[in-house]
Coordinates of C-alpha atoms in Angstrom, one line a residue:
X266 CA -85.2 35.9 125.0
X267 CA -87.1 37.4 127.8
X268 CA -87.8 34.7 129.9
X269 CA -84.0 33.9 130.3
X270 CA -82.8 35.7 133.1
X271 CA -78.8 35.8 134.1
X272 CA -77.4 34.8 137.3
X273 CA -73.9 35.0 138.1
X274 CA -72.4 31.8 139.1
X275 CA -71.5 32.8 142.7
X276 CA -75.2 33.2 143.8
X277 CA -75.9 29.4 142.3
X278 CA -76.3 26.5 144.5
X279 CA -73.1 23.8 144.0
X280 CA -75.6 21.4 143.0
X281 CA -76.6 23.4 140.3
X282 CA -73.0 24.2 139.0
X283 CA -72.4 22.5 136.3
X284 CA -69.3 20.3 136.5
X285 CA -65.5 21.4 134.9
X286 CA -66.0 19.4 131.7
X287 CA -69.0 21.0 130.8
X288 CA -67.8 24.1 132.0
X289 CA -65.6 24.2 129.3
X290 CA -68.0 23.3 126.4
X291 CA -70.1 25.9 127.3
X292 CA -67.4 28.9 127.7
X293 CA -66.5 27.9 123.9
X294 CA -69.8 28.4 122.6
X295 CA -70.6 31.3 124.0
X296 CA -66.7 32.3 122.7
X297 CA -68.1 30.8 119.5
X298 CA -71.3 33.3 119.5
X299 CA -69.3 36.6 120.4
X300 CA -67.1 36.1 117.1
X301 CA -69.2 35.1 114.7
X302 CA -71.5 38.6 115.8
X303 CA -67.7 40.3 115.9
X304 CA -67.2 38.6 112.2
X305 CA -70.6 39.4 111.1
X306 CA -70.4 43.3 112.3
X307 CA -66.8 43.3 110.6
X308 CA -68.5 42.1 107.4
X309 CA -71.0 44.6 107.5
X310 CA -68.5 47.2 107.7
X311 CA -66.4 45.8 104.6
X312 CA -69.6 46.0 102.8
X313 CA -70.2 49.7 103.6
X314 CA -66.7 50.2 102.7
X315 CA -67.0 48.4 99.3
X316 CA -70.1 50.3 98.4
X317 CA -68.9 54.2 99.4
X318 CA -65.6 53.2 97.8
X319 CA -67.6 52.3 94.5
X320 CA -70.1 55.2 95.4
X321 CA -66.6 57.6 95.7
X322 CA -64.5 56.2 92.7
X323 CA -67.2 57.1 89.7
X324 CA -65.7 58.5 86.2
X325 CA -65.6 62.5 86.7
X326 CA -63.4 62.9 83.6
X327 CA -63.2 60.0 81.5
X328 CA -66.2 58.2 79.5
X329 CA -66.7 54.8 80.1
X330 CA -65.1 53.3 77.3
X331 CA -62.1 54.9 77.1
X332 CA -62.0 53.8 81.0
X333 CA -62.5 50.2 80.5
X334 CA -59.6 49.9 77.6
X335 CA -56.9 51.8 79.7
X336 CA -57.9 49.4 82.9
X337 CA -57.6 46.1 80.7
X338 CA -54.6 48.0 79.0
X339 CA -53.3 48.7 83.2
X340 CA -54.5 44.7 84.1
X341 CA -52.7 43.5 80.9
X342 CA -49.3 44.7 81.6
X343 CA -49.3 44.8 85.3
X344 CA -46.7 47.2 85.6
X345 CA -46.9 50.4 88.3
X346 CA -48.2 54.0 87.3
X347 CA -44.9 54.9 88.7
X348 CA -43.0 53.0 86.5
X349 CA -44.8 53.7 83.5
X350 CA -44.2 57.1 83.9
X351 CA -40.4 57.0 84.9
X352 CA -39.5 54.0 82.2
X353 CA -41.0 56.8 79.6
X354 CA -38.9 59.6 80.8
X355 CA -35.6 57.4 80.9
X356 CA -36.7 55.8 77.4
X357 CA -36.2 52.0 78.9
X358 CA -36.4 49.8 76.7
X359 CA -36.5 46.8 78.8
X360 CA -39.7 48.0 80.7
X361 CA -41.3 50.3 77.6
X362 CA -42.0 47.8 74.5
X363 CA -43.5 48.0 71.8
X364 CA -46.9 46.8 72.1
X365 CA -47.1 49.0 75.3
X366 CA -46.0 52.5 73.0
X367 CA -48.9 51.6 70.9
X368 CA -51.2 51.1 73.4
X369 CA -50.8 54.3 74.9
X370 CA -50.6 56.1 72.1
X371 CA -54.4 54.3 71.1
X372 CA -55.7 54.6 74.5
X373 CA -54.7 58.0 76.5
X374 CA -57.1 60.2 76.9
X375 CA -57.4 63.7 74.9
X376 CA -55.2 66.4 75.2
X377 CA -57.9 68.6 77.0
X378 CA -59.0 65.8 79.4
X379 CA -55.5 64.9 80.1
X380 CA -55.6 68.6 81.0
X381 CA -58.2 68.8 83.3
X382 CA -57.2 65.3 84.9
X383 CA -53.6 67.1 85.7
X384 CA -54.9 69.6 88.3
X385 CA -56.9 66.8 89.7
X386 CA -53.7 65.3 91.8
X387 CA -55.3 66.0 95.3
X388 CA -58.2 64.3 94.6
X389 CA -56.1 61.3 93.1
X390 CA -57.2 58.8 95.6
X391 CA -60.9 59.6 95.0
X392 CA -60.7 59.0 91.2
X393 CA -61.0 55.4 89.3
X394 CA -58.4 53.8 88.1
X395 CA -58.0 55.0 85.1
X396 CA -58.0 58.4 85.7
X397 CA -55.9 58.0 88.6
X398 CA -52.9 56.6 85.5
X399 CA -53.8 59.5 83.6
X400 CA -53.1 61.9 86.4
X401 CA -50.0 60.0 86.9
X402 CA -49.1 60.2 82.7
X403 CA -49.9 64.1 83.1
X404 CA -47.1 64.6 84.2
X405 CA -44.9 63.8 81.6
X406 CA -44.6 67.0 79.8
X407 CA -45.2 66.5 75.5
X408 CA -46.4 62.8 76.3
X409 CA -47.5 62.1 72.8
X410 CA -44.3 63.4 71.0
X411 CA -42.3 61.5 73.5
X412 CA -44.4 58.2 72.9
X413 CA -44.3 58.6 69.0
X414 CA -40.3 59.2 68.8
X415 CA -40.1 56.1 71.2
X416 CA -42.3 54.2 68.7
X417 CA -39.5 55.2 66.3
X418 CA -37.0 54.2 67.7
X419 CA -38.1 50.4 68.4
X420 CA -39.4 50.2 65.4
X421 CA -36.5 52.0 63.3
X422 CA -34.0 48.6 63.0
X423 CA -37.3 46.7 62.0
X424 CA -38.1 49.2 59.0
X425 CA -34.2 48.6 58.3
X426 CA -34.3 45.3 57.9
X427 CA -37.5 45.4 56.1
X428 CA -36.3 48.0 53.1
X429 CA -32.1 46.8 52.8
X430 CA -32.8 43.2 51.6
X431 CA -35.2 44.8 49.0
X432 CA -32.8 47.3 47.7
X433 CA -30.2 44.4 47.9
X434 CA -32.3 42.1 45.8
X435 CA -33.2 44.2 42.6
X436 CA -29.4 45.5 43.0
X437 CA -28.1 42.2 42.3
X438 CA -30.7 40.7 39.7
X439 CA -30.2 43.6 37.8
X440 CA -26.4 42.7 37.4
X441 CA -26.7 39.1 37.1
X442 CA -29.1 39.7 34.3
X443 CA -26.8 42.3 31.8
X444 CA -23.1 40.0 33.3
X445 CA -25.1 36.7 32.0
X446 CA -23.9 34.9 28.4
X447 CA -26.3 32.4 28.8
X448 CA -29.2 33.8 29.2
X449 CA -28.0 36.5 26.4
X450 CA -27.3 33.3 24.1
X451 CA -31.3 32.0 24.9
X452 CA -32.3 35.2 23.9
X453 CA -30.2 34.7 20.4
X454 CA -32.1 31.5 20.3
X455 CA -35.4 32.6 20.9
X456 CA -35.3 35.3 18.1
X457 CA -33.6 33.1 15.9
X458 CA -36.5 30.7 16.3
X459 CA -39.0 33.0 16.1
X460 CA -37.7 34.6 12.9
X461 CA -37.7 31.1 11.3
X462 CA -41.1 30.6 12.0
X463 CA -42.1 34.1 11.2
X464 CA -40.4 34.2 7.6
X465 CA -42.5 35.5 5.1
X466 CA -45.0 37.6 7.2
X467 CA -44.3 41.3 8.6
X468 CA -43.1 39.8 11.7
X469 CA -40.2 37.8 10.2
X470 CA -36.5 39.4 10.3
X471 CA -37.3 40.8 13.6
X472 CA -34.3 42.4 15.6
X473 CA -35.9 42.0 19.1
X474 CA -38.8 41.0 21.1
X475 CA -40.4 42.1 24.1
X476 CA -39.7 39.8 27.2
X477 CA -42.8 39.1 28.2
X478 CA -43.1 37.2 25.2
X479 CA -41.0 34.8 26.8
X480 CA -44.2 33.6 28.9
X481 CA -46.2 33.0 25.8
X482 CA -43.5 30.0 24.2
X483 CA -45.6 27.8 26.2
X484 CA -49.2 28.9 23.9
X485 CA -47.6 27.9 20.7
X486 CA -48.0 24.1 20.8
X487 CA -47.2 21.7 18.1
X488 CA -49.8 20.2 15.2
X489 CA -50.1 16.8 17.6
X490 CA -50.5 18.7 20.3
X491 CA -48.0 16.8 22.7
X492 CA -45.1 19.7 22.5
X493 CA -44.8 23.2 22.8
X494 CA -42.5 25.7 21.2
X495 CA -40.8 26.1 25.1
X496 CA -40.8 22.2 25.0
X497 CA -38.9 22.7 21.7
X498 CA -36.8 25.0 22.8
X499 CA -35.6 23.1 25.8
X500 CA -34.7 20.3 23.7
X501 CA -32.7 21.7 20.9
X502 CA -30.6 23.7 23.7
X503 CA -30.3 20.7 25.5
X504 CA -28.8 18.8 22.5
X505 CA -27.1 21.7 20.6
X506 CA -26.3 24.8 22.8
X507 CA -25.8 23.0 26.7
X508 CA -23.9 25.8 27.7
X509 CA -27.3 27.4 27.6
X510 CA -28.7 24.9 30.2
X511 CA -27.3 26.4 33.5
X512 CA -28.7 30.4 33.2
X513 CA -30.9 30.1 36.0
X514 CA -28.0 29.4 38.1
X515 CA -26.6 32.7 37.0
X516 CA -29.8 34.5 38.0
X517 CA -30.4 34.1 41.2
X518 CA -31.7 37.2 43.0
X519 CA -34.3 37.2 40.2
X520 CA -37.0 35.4 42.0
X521 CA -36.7 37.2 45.2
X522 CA -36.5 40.1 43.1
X523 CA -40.0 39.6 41.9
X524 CA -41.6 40.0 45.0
X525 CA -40.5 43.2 45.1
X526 CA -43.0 46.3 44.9
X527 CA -40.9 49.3 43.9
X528 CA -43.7 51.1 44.7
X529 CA -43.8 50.5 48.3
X530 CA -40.0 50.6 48.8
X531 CA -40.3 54.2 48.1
X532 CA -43.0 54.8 50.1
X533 CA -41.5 53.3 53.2
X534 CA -37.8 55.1 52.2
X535 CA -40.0 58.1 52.3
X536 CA -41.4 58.0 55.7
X537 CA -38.4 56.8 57.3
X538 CA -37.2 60.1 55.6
X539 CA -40.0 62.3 57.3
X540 CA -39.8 60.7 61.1
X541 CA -36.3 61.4 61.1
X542 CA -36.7 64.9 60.3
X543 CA -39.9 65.4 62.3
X544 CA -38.1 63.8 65.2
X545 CA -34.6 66.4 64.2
X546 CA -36.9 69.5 64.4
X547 CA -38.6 68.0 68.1
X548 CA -35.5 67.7 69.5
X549 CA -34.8 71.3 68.6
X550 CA -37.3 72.9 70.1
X551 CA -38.0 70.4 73.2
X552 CA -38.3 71.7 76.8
X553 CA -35.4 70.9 79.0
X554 CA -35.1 67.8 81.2
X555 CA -37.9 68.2 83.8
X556 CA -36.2 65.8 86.1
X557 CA -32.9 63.6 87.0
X558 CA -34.8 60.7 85.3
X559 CA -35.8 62.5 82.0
X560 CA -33.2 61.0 79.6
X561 CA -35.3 61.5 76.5
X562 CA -33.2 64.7 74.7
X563 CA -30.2 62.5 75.6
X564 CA -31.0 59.2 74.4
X565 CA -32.3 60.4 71.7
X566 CA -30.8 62.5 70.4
X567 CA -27.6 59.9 69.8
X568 CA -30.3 58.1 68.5
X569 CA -31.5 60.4 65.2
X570 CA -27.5 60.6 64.5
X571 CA -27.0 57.2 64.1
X572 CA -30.6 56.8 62.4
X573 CA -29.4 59.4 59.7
X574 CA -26.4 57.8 59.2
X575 CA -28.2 54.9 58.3
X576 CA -30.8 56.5 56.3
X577 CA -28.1 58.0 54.0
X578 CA -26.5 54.6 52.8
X579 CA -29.9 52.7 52.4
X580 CA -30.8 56.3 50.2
X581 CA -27.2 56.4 48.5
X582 CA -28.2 51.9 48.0
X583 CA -31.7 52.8 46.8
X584 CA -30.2 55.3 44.3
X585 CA -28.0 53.0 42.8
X586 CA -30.5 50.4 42.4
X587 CA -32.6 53.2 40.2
X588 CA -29.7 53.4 38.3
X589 CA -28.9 49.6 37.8
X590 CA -32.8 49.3 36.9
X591 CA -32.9 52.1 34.4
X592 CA -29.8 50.8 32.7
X593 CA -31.7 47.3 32.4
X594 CA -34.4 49.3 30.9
X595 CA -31.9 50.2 28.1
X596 CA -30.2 47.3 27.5
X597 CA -33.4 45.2 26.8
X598 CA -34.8 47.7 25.1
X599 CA -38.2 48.3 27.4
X600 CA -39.4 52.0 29.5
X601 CA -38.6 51.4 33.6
X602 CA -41.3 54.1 34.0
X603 CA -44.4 51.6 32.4
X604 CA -43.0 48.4 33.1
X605 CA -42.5 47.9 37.2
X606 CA -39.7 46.3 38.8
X607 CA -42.1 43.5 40.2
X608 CA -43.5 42.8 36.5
X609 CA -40.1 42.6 34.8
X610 CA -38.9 40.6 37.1
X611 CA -42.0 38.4 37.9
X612 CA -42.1 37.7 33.6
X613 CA -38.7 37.1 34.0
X614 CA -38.8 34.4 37.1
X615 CA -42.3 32.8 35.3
X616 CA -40.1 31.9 32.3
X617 CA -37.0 30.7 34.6
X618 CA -39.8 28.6 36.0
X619 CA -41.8 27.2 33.1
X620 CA -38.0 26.5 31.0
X621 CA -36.7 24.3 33.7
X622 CA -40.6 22.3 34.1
X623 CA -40.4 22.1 30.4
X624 CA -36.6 20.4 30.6
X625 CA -38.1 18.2 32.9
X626 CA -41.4 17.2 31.3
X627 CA -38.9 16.5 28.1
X628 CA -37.0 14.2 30.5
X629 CA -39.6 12.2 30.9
X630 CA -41.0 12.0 27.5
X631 CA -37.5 10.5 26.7
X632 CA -37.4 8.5 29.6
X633 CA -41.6 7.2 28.4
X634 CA -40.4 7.3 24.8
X635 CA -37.3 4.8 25.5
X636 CA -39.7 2.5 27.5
X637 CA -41.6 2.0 24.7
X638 CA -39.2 1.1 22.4
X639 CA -37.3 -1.3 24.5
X640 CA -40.3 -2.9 25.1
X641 CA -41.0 -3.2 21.9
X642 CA -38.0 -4.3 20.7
X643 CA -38.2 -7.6 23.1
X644 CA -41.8 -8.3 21.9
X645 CA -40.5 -8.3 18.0
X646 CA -37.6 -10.2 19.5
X647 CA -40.0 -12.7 21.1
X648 CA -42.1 -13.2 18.6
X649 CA -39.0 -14.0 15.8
X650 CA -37.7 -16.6 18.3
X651 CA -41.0 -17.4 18.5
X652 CA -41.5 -18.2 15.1
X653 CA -38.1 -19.9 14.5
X654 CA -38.8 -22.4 17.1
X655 CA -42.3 -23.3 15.2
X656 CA -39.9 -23.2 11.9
X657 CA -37.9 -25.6 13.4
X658 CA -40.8 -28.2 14.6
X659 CA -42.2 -28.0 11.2
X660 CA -39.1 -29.2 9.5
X661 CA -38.8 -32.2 12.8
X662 CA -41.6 -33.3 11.7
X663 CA -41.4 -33.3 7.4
X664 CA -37.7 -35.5 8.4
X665 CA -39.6 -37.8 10.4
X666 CA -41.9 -38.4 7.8
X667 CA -39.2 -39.4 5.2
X668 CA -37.6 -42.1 7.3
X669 CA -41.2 -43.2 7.8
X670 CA -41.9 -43.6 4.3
X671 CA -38.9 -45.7 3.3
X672 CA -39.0 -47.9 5.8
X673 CA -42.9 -48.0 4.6
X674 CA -42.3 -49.0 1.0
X675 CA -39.5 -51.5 1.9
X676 CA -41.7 -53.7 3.9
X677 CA -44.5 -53.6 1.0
X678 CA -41.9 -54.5 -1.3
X679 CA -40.7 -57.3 0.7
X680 CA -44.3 -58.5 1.1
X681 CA -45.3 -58.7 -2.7
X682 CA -41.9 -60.5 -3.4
X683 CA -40.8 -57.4 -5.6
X684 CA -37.1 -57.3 -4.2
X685 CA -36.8 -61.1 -4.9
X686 CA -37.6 -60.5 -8.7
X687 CA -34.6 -60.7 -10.8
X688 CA -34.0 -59.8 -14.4
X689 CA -32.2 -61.7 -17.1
X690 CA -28.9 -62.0 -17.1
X691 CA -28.0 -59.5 -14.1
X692 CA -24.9 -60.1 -12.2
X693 CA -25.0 -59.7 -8.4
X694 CA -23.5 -56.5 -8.1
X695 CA -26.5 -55.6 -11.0
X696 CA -28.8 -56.8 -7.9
X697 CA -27.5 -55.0 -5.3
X698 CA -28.5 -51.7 -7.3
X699 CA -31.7 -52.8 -8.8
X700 CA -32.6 -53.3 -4.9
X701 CA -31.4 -49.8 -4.1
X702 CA -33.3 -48.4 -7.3
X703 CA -36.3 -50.0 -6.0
X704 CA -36.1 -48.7 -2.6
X705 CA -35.6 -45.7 -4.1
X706 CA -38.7 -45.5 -6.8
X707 CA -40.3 -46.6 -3.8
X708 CA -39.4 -43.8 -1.8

């Protein structure tokens, strides 16, 4: 403003001086003025700052992709480069999970980036985030191997836990299968059946039968159509062999058995096998310690001895449950190789199924069946009672009828002088019974 011209308060006249209160006011504003100028060159400064620090930290190494996952991989955990680096080194597990091995392992950069990045470390605070962790991570010497055998080590009492109960399970229903008498006994029953209804044609006389055909009872069905043969089955055992009755109590590691893919136990036995080895043969040939903190040859090395120890018995458990199978294989007469531990067993936990449904279903017929004869029963009851009581008012009724009728015949006798009438010569006794012989011809 160039028409305001200064003038220091001395050279004023006191008139013109403004008074103390005002004073005051005025002294704040312009107090007001200078900082919101100060706050607005401040801000301008930030702003510069902001936009050569942005201008500075552009990707030299890194593409932009790979960038953005490692910085919402670096937001997600939260956890300092520093740290990262030094809980890899001392394998700690209470910093180092899971979820975070796998994440590095999917995210870090290439070998030859990581590389270049590494003699990048004095121009660390001009590079972005990301590349600013993967300098830090450079310096971890066989990163990936160390990450990998980590991996394997969190995830090694999970892969445990995930093979034994399998091996367990087959183990045992094999055993309970060839150790149970009642489900031997069925079997006797089945073929016994079968032959019955076989006789005549090639199939009759039969010394065995495949177990699958155990799932078909239930197709044969009877010439009503209300039973099957299983239904059959259920109810002669019921009623003539009940020591039959409880052989699904005697197998029962069957069904858990049935979910079972042989297959895949091997293949996960196998690769247990082959980290353990490749992780044997690292250790070997691994560079010494490159620091106070680098506890990975320690650590894990303790690690693979216990691991192997472990790998043996579940192998020496897996073995025997090879064996146990193969032996089934013999006993009932069917080839392990073409018939899979999950079908055998899945046929086998159908028909333990469908028997016990069937006892049931035969429970109820009974139970339906008994209904409606008792009921039945009380409407023939009913309807004799019925009937006797209508008996009974009939014959009320042909006795009232009587009386009616001699009393009838009385009076009319009594009215045409009839049973005044006497005959010649009759003496009074003679009287006395032609009045009675009247009533009664009456009658």
């Amino acid at each position: 403003m160039g028409f305001w011209m200064f003038q220091p308060p001395f050279q004023l006249a006191p008139s013109l001086l403004p008074h103390q209160p005002i004073r005051r006011n005025l002294l704040r504003l312009s107090s007001s003025l200078h900082l919101t100028e100060a706050k607005k060159e401040q801000d301008g400064a930030d702003e510069k700052k902001q936009l050569q620090k942005k201008k500075v930290k552009e990707l030299k190494i890194l593409d932009s992709k790979c960038s953005q996952n490692l910085c919402i991989f670096l937001g997600s955990f939260r956890v300092p480069y520093e740290e990262i680096k030094n809980a890899i080194l001392e394998v700690n597990e209470k910093v180092i999970t899971e979820s975070m091995v796998q994440s590095l392992i999917k995210l870090l950069p290439e070998a030859e980036q990581m590389s270049v990045l590494a003699e990048m470390k004095e121009e660390y605070n001009d590079l972005a985030e990301s590349e600013q962790f993967a300098v830090v991570m450079s310096g971890v010497k066989r990163l990936t191997p160390r990450l990998q055998a980590v991996l394997f080590k969190l995830q090694f009492e999970e892969q445990l836990n995930n093979i034994k109960p399998d091996v367990v399970s087959v183990t045992a229903a094999c055993e309970e299968l060839s150790q149970s008498h009642a489900f031997t006994k069925l079997l006797e029953i089945i073929l016994l059946v079968g032959n019955y209804m076989n006789a005549g044609s090639r199939n009759g006389k039969a010394f065995g039968f495949s177990i699958s055909y155990l799932c078909k009872l239930r197709d044969t069905k009877s010439a009503d159509l209300k039973q099957t043969l299983l239904h059959f089955l259920a109810d002669v055992c019921q009623e003539k062999y009940p020591e039959v009755m409880g052989f699904a109590d005697e197998l029962i590691h069957v069904e858990k058995a049935s979910r079972v893919s042989a297959e895949t136990l091997q293949k996960n036995l196998d690769l247990m096998g082959r980290q353990i080895k490749n992780l044997k043969k690292d250790l070997e040939t691994f560079p010494p310690p490159q620091s106070d903190k680098d506890l990975f040859v320690e650590k894990m090395s303790s690690f693979v001895c216990t691991a192997d120890e472990q790998f043996e018995k579940l192998d020496m458990l897996h073995k025997n449950m090879e064996k146990q199978y193969n032996d089934l294989g013999e006993y009932f007469v069917f080839d392990p190789k073409k018939i899979s531990v999950e079908e055998f067993f899945g046929d086998l936990n159908t028909f333990k199924n469908m028997f016990q449904q069937a006892v049931k279903e035969n429970l109820k017929r009974k139970e339906a069946e008994e209904k409606i004869k008792r009921a039945k029963l009380a409407r023939e009851k009913a309807e004799k009672e019925k009937e006797e009581k209508l008996k009974n008012r009939v014959l009320d009724i042909n006795a009232e009828g009587d009386e009616t009728g001699i009393m009838d015949g009385l009076l009319e006798a009594l009215q045409s002088g009839a049973a005044f009438k006497r005959k010649r010569g009759p003496r009074q006794a003679d009287s006395i019974v032609s009045l009675s012989q009247l009533v009664l011809e009456t009658c």
